[in-house]
Tab-separated table of N, CA and C in Angstrom:
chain	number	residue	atom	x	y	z
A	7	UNK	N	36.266	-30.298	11.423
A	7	UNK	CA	35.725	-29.492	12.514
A	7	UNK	C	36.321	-30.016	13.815
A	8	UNK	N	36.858	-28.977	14.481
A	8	UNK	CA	37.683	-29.422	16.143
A	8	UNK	C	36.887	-30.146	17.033
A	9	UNK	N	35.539	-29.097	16.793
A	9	UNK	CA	35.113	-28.858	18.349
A	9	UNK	C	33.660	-30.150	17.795
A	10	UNK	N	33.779	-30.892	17.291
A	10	UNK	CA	32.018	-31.258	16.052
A	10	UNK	C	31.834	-32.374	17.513
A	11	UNK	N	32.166	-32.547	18.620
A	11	UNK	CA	32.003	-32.966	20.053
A	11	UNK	C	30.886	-32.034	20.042
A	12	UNK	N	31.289	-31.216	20.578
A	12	UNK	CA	30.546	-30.219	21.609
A	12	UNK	C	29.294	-30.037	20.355
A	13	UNK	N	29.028	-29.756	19.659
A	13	UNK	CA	28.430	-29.656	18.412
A	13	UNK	C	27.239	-30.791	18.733
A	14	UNK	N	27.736	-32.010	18.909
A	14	UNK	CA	26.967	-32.963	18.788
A	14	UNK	C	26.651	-33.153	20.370
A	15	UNK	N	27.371	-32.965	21.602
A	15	UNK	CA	26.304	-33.475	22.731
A	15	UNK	C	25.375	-31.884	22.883
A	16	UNK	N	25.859	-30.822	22.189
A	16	UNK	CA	24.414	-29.461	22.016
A	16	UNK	C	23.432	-30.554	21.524
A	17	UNK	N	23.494	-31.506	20.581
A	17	UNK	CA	22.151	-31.661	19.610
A	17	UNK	C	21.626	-32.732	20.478
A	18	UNK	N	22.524	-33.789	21.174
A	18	UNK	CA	22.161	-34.589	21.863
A	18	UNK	C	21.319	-34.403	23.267
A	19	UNK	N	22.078	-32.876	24.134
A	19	UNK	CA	21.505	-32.635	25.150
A	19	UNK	C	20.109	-32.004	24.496
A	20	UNK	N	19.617	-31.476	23.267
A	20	UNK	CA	18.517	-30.847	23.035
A	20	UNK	C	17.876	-31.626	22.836
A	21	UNK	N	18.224	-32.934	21.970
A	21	UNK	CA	17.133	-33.817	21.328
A	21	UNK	C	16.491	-34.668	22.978
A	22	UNK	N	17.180	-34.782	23.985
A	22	UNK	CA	16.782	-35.558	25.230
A	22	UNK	C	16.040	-34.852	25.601
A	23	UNK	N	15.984	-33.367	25.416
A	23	UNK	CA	14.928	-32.550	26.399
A	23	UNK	C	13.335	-32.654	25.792
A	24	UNK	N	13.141	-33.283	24.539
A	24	UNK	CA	12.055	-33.310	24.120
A	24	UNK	C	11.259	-34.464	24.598
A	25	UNK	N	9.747	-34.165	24.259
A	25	UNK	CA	9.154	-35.072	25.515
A	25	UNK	C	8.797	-36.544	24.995
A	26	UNK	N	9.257	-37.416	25.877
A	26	UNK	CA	9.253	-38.784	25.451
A	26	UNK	C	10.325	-39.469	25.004
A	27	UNK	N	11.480	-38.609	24.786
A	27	UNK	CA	13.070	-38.777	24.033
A	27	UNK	C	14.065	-39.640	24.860
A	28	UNK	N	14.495	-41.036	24.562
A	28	UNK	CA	15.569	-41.091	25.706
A	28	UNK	C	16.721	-41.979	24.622
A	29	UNK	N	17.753	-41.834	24.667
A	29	UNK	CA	18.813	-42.325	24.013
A	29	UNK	C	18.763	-43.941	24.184
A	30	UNK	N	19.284	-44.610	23.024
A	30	UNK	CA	19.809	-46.004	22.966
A	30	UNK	C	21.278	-46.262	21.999
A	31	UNK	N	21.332	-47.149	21.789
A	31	UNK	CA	22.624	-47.691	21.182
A	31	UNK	C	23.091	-48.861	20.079
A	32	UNK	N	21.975	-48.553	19.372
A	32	UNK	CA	21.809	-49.944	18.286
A	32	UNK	C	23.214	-49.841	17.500
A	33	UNK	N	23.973	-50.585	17.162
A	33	UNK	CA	25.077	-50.933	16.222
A	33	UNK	C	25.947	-49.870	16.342
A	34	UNK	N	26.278	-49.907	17.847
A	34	UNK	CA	27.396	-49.415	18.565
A	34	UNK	C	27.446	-48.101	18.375
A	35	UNK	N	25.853	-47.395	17.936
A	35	UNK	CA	25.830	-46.108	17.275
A	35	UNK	C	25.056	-44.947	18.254
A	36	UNK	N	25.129	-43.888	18.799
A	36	UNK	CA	23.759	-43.017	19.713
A	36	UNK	C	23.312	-42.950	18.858
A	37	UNK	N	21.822	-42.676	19.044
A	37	UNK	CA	20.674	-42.449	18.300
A	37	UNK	C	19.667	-42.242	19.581
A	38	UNK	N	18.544	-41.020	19.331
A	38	UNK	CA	17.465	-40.259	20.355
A	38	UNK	C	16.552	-40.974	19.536
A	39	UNK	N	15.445	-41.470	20.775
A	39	UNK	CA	14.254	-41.876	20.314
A	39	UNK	C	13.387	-41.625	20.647
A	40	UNK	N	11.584	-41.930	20.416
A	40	UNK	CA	10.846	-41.131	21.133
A	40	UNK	C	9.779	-42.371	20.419
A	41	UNK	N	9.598	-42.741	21.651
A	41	UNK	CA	7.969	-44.536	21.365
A	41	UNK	C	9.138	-45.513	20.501
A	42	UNK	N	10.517	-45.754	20.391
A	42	UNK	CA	11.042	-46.850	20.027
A	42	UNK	C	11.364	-46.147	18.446
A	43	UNK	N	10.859	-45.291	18.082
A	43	UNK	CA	11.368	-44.988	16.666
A	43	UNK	C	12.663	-43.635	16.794
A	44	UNK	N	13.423	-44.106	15.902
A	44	UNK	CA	15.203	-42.934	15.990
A	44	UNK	C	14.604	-41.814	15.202
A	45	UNK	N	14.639	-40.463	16.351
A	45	UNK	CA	14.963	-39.266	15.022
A	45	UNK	C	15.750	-38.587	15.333
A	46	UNK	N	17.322	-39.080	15.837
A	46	UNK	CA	18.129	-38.257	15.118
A	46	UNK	C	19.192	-39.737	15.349
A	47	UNK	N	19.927	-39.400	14.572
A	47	UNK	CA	21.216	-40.626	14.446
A	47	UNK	C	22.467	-39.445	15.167
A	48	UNK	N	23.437	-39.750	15.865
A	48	UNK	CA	24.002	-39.240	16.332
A	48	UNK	C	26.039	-39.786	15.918
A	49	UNK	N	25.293	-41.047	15.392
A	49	UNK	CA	26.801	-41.611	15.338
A	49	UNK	C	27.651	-42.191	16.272
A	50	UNK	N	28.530	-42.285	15.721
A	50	UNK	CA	29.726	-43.007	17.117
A	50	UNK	C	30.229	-42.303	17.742
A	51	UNK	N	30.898	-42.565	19.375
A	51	UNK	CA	31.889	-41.286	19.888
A	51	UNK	C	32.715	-41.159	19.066
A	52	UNK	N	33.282	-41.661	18.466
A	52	UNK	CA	35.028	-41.712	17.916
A	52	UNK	C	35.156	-42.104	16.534
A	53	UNK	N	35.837	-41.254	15.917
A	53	UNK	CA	35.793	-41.302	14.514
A	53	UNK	C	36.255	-42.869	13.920
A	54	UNK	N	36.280	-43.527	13.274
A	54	UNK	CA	36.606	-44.495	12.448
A	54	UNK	C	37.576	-44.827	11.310
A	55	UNK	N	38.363	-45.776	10.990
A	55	UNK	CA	38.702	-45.003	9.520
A	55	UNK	C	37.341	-44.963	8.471
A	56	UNK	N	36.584	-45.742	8.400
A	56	UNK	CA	35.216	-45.694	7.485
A	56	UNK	C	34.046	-44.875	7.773
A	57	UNK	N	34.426	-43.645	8.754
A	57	UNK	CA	33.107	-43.235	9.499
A	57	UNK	C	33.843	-42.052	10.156
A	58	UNK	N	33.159	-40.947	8.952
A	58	UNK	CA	33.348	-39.927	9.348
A	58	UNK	C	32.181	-38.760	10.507
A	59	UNK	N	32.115	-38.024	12.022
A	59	UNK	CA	31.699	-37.463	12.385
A	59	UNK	C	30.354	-36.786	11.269
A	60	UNK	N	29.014	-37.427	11.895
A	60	UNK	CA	28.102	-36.672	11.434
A	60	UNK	C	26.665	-37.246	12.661
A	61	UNK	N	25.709	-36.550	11.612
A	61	UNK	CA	24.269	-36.989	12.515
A	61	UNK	C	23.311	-36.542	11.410
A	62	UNK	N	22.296	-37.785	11.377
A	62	UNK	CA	21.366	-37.658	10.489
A	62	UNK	C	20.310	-37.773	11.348
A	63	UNK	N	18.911	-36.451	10.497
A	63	UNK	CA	17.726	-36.384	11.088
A	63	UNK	C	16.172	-36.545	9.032
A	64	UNK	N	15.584	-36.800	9.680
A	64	UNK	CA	14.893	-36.996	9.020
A	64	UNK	C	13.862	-35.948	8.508
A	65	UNK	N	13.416	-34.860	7.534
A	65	UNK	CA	13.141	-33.381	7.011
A	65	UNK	C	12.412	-33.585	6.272
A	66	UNK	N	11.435	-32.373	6.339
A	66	UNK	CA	10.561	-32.219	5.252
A	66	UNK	C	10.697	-30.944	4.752
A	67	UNK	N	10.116	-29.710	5.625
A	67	UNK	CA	10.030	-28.351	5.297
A	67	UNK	C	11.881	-27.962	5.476
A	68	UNK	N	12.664	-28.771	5.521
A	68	UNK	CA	14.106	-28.066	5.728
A	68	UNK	C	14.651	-29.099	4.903
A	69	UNK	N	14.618	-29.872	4.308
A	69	UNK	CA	15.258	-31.053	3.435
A	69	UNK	C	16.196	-30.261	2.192
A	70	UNK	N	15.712	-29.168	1.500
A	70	UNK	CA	16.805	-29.042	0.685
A	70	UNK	C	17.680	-27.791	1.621
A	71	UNK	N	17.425	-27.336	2.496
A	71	UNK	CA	18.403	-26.821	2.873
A	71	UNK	C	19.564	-27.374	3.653
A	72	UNK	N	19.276	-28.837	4.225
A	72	UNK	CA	19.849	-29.463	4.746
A	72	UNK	C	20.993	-30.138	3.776
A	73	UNK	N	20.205	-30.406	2.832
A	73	UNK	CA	21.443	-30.807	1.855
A	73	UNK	C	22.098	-29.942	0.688
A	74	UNK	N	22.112	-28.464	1.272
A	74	UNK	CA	22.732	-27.382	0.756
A	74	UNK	C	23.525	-27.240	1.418
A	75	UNK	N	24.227	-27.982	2.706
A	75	UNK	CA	25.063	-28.316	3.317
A	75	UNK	C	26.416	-28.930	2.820
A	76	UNK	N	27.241	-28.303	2.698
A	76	UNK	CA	28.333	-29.458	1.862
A	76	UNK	C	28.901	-30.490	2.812
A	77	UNK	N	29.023	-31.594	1.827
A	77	UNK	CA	29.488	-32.989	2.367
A	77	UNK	C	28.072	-33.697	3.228
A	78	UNK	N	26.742	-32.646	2.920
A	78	UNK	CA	25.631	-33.688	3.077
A	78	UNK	C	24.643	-34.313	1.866
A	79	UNK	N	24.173	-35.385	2.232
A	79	UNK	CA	23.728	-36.552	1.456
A	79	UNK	C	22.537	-37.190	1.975
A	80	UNK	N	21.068	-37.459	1.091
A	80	UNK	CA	20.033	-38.236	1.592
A	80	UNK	C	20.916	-39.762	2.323
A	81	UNK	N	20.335	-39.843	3.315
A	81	UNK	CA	21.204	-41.253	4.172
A	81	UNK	C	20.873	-42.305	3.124
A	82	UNK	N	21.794	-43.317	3.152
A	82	UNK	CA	21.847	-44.561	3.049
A	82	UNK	C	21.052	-45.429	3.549
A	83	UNK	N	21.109	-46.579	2.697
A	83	UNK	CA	20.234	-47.685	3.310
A	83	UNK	C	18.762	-47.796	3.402
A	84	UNK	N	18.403	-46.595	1.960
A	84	UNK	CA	17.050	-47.089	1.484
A	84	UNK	C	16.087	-45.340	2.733
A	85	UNK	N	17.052	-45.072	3.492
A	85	UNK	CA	16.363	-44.003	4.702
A	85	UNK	C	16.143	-42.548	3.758
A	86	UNK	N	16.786	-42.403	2.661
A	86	UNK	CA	16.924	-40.969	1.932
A	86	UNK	C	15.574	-40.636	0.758
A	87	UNK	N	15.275	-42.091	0.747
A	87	UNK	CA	13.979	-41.797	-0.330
A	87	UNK	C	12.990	-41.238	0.712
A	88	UNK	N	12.640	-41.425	1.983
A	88	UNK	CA	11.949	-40.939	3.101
A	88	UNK	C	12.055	-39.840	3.602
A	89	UNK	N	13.301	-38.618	3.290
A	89	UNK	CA	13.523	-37.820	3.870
A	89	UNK	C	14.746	-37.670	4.615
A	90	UNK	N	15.313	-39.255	4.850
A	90	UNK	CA	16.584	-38.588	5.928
A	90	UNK	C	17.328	-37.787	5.514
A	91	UNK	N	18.108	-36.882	5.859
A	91	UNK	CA	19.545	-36.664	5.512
A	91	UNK	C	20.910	-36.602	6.600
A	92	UNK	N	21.891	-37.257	5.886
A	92	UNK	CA	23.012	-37.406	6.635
A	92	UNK	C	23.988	-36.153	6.573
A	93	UNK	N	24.305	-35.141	7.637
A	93	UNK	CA	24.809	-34.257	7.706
A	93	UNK	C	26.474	-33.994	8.611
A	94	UNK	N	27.037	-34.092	7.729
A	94	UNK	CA	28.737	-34.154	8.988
A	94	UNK	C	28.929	-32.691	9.125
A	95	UNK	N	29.592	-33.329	10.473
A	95	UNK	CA	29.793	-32.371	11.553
A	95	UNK	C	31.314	-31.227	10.786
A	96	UNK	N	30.879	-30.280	10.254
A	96	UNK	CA	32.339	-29.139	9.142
A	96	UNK	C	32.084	-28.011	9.994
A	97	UNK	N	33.299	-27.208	9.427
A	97	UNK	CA	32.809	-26.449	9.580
A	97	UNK	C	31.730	-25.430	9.117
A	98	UNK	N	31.392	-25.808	7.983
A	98	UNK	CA	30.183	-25.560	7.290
A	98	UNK	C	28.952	-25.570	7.497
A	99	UNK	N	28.818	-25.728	8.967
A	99	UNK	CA	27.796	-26.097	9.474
A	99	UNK	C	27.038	-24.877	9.907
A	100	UNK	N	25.600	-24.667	9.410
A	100	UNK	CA	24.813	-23.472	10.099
A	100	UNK	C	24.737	-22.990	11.305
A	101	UNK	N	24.708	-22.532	12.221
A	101	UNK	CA	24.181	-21.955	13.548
A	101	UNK	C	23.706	-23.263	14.352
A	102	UNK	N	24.088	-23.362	15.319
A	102	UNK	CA	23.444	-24.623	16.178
A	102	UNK	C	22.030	-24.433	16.422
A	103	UNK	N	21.752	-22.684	16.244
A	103	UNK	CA	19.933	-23.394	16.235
A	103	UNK	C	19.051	-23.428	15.109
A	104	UNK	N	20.040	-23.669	13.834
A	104	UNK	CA	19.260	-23.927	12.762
A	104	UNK	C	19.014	-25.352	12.810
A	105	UNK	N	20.329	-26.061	13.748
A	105	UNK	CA	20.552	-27.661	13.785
A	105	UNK	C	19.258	-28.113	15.045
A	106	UNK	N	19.135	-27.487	15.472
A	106	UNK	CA	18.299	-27.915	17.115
A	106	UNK	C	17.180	-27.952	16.045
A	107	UNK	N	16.518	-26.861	15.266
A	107	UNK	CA	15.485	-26.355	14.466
A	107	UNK	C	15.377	-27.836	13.673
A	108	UNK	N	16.294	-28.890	12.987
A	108	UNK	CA	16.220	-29.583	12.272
A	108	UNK	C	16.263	-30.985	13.329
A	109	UNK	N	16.514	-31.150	14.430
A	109	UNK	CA	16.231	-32.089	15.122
A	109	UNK	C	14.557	-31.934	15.535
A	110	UNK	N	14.482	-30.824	15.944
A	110	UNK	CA	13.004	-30.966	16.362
A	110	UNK	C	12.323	-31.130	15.610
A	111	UNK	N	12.194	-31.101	13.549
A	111	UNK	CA	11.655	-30.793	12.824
A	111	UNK	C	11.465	-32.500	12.460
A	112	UNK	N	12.456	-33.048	12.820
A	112	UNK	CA	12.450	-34.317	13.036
A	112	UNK	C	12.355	-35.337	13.930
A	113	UNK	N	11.914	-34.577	14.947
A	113	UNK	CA	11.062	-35.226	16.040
A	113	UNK	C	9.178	-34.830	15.982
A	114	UNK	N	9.384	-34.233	15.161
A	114	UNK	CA	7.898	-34.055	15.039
A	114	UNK	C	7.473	-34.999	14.155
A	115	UNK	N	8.130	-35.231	13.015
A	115	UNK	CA	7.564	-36.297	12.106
A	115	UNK	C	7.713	-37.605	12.399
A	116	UNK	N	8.398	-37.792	13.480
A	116	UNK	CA	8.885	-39.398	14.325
A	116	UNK	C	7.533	-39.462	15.504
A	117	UNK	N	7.554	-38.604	16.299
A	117	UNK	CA	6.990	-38.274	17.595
A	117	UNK	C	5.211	-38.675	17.358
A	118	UNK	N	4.689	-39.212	18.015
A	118	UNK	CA	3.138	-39.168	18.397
A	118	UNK	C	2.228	-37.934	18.738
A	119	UNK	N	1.583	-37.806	18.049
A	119	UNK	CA	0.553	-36.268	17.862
A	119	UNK	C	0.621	-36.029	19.357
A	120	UNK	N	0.435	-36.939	20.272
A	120	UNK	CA	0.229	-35.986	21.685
A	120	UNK	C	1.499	-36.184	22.534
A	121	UNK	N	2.713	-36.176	21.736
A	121	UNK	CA	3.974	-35.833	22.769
A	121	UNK	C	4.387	-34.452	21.617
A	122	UNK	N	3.730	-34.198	20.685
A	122	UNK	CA	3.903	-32.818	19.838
A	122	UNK	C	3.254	-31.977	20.198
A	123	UNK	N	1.651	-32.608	20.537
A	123	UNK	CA	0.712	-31.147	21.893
A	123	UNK	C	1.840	-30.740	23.294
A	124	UNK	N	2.439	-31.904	23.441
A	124	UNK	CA	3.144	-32.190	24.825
A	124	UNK	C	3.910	-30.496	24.936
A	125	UNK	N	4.962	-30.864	23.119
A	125	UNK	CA	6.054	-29.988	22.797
A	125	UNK	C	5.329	-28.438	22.497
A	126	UNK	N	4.321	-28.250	22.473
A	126	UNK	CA	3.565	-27.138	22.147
A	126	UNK	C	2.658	-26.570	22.904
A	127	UNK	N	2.761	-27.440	24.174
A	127	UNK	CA	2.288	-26.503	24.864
A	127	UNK	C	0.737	-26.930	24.959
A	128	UNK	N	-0.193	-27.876	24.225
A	128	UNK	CA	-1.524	-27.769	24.032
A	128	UNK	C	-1.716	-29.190	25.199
């Protein structure tokens, strides 16, 4: 995917707009957080040779569609029995607001009941 940049600061500028969300940088990686816990992994700027362009969010009601995604995979490191899934940036990729739809879906299950009233309005 050319453009899987622009792709990813869409998910990045969306995941910041949610309430309580502010970016950090653990193991040289972005990742959005919200009370100290990551829900979305964002990855590195720059591809790697061992590290290919992606971003993993963590799913419940969208989990197998997420990994009806080709070239996606429950994450590594023990995070996939929980729900994560690791999704690279293809062109195979759904609609950016099926992806916004799966960040927020995973900021709700990260997020504190009253920064989710926050997100809803209550």
């Amino acid at each position: 995917m050319s453009d899987w940049r622009s792709t990813r600061d869409q998910l990045r500028e969306f995941a910041l707009g949610l309430p309580g969300a502010h970016e950090d940088f653990p193991w040289g990686e972005t990742v959005v957080k919200v009370n100290k816990k990551v829900f979305v992994f964002l990855g590195l700027d720059e591809p790697k040779d061992n590290w290919s362009p992606n971003f993993t969010v963590k799913l419940r009601d969208s989990h197998g569609h997420a990994l009806s995604v080709p070239g996606a995979a429950p994450s590594g490191y023990g995070l996939g029995k929980s729900g994560w899934v690791t999704v690279l940036f293809s062109d195979d990729l759904p609609e950016i607001d099926v992806l916004r739809d799966w960040v927020e879906e995973s900021y709700r299950i990260v997020a504190p009941k009253r920064l989710v009233a926050e997100l809803d309005g209550s």
